[in-house]
Every structure is written in C-alpha cells, then in structure tokens.
Coordinates of C-alpha atoms in Angstrom, one line a residue:
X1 CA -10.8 6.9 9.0
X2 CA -8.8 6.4 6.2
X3 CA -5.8 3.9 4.5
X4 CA -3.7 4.6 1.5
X5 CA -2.9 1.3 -0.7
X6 CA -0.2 0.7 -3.0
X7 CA -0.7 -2.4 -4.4
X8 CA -2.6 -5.7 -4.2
X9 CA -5.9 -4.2 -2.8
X10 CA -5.6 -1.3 -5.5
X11 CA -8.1 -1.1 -7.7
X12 CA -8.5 -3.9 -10.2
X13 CA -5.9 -5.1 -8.9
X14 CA -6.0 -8.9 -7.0
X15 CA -7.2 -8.2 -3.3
X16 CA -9.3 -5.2 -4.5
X17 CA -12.1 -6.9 -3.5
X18 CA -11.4 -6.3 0.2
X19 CA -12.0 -2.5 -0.5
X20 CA -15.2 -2.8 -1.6
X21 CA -17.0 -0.9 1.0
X22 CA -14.9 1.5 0.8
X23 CA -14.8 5.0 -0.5
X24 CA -12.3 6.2 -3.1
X25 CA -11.0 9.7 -2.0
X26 CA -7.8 9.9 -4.6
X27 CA -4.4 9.0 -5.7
X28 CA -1.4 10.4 -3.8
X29 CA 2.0 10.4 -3.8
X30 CA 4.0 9.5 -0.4
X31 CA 7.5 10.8 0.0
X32 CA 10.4 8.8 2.2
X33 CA 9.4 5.8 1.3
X34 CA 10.7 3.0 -0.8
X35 CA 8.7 0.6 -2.7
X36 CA 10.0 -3.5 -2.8
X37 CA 8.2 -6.7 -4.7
X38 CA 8.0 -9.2 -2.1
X39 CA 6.9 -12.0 -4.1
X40 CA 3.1 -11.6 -5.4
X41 CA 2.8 -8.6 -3.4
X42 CA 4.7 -5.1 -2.5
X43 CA 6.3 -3.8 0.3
X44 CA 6.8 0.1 1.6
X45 CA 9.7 0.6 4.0
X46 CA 11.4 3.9 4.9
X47 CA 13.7 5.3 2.4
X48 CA 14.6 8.0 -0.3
X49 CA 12.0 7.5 -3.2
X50 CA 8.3 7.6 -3.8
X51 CA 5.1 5.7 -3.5
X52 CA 2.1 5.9 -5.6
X53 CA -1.1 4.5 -3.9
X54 CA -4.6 5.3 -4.0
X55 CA -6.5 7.0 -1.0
X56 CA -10.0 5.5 0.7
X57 CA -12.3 6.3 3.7
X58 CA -13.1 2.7 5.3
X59 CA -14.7 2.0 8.4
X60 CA -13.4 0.1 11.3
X61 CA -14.8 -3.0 10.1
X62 CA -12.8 -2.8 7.1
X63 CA -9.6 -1.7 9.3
X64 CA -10.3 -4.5 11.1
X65 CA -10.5 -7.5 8.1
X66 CA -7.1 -5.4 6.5
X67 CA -5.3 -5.4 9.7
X68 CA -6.0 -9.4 10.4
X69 CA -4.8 -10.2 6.5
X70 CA -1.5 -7.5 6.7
X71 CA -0.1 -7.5 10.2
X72 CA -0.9 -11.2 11.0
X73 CA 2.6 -12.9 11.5
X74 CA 4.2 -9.3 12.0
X75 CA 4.9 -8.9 8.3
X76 CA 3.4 -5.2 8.1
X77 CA 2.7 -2.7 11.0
X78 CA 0.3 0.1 10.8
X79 CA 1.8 4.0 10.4
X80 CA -0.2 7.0 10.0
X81 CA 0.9 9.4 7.6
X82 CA -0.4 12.7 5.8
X83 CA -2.1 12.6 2.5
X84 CA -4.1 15.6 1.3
X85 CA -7.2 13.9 1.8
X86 CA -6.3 14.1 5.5
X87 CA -4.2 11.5 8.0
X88 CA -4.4 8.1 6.8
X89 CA -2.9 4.4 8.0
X90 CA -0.1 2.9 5.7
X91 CA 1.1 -0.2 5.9
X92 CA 4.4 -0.4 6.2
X93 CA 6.7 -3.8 5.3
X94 CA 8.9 -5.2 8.8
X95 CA 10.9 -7.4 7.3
X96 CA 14.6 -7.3 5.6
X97 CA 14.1 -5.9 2.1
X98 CA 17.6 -7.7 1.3
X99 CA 17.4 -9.4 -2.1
X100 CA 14.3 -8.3 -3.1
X101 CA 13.7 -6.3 -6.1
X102 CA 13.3 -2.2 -5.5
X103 CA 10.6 -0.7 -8.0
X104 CA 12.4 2.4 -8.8
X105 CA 9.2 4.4 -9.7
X106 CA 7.3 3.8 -6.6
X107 CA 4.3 2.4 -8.9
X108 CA 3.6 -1.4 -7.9
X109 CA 1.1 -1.2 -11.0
X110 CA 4.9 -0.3 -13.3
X111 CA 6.7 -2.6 -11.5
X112 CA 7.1 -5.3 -14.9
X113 CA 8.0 -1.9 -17.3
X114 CA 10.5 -0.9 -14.0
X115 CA 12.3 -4.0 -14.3
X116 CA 12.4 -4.6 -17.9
X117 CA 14.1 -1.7 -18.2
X118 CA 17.1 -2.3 -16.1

C-alpha cells in the first residue's frame, strides 16, 4: 500500500522518523486540496489549490502506527486518492480551518517564505 505525506513525517522533516521502513516512491503534486498550518503541523482539506507531498510504499504495520498518531481524537481521516505511483491514503484535516493560516503554495516545507511574503 501506499500514503502520500505533506509535512511533518516528510523527509527530514520532525516525525520523519515514523517513515523509516518505508519506501520512497516520489514527489507528487495533489490537486483540490488546500494546505492550512495548524500549529506545529499542516493540515489538507478540500479546496481550490495544490499540495506538494512525497509518495511511499509502507506496510500495514506502518499504516497502522500512522493511523493511531493522525486519526486518534478524530483530527484527520484517511482518503484515498490517485498519485502516479498508483492509489495512495491521504490524510485529510476534519476540523474548522477558520483562523488558521492557508500556505498559498501547497508546500508545508515554504510555508515561513509563503507567509513572509504576504
């Protein structure tokens, strides 16, 4: 199976660690979706931008240890969308993105350049 990530368990970035067992398949670009900084993490909701996130093959273990730390408390659900690397799960924010701050460019790595700019 496989997940695409968009920001904390990127690589190098602070939860990377998590993906350590699994495989890197490549970077991809999701349509419809709209990219939010929830605090020391991102969100993804549906919308009319872009998100940048990096694709891997995990195993159900791995599923299993991202699912209990993202959709614990109902904070994120599970979607599967398309990637060219084949279907993958995306986690997707639940919560009200009102007053957070939208990362125009979709990148959660950009996000400081995406807000110094406005």
């Amino acid at each position: 199976m496989r997940i695409m990530v968009y920001g904390t368990l990127r690589r190098k970035q602070g939860n990377s660690h998590w993906m350590t067992n699994a495989q890197w398949l490549g970077d991809h670009q999701i349509e419809g979706y709209d990219l939010y900084n929830i605090g020391l993490y991102p969100g993804v909701v549906p919308g009319e931008g872009s998100v940048y996130g990096e694709v891997y093959r995990i195993d159900a273990s791995t599923l299993a240890e991202l699912d209990a730390l993202r959709t614990r408390g109902g904070e994120y659900k599970r979607q599967l969308i398309q990637t060219p690397y084949g279907s993958a799960w995306l986690y997707v924010y639940q919560r009200s993105v009102a007053g957070l701050t939208h990362i125009p460019g979709g990148d959660w790595l950009l996000r400081d350049e995406a807000s110094s700019g406005e």
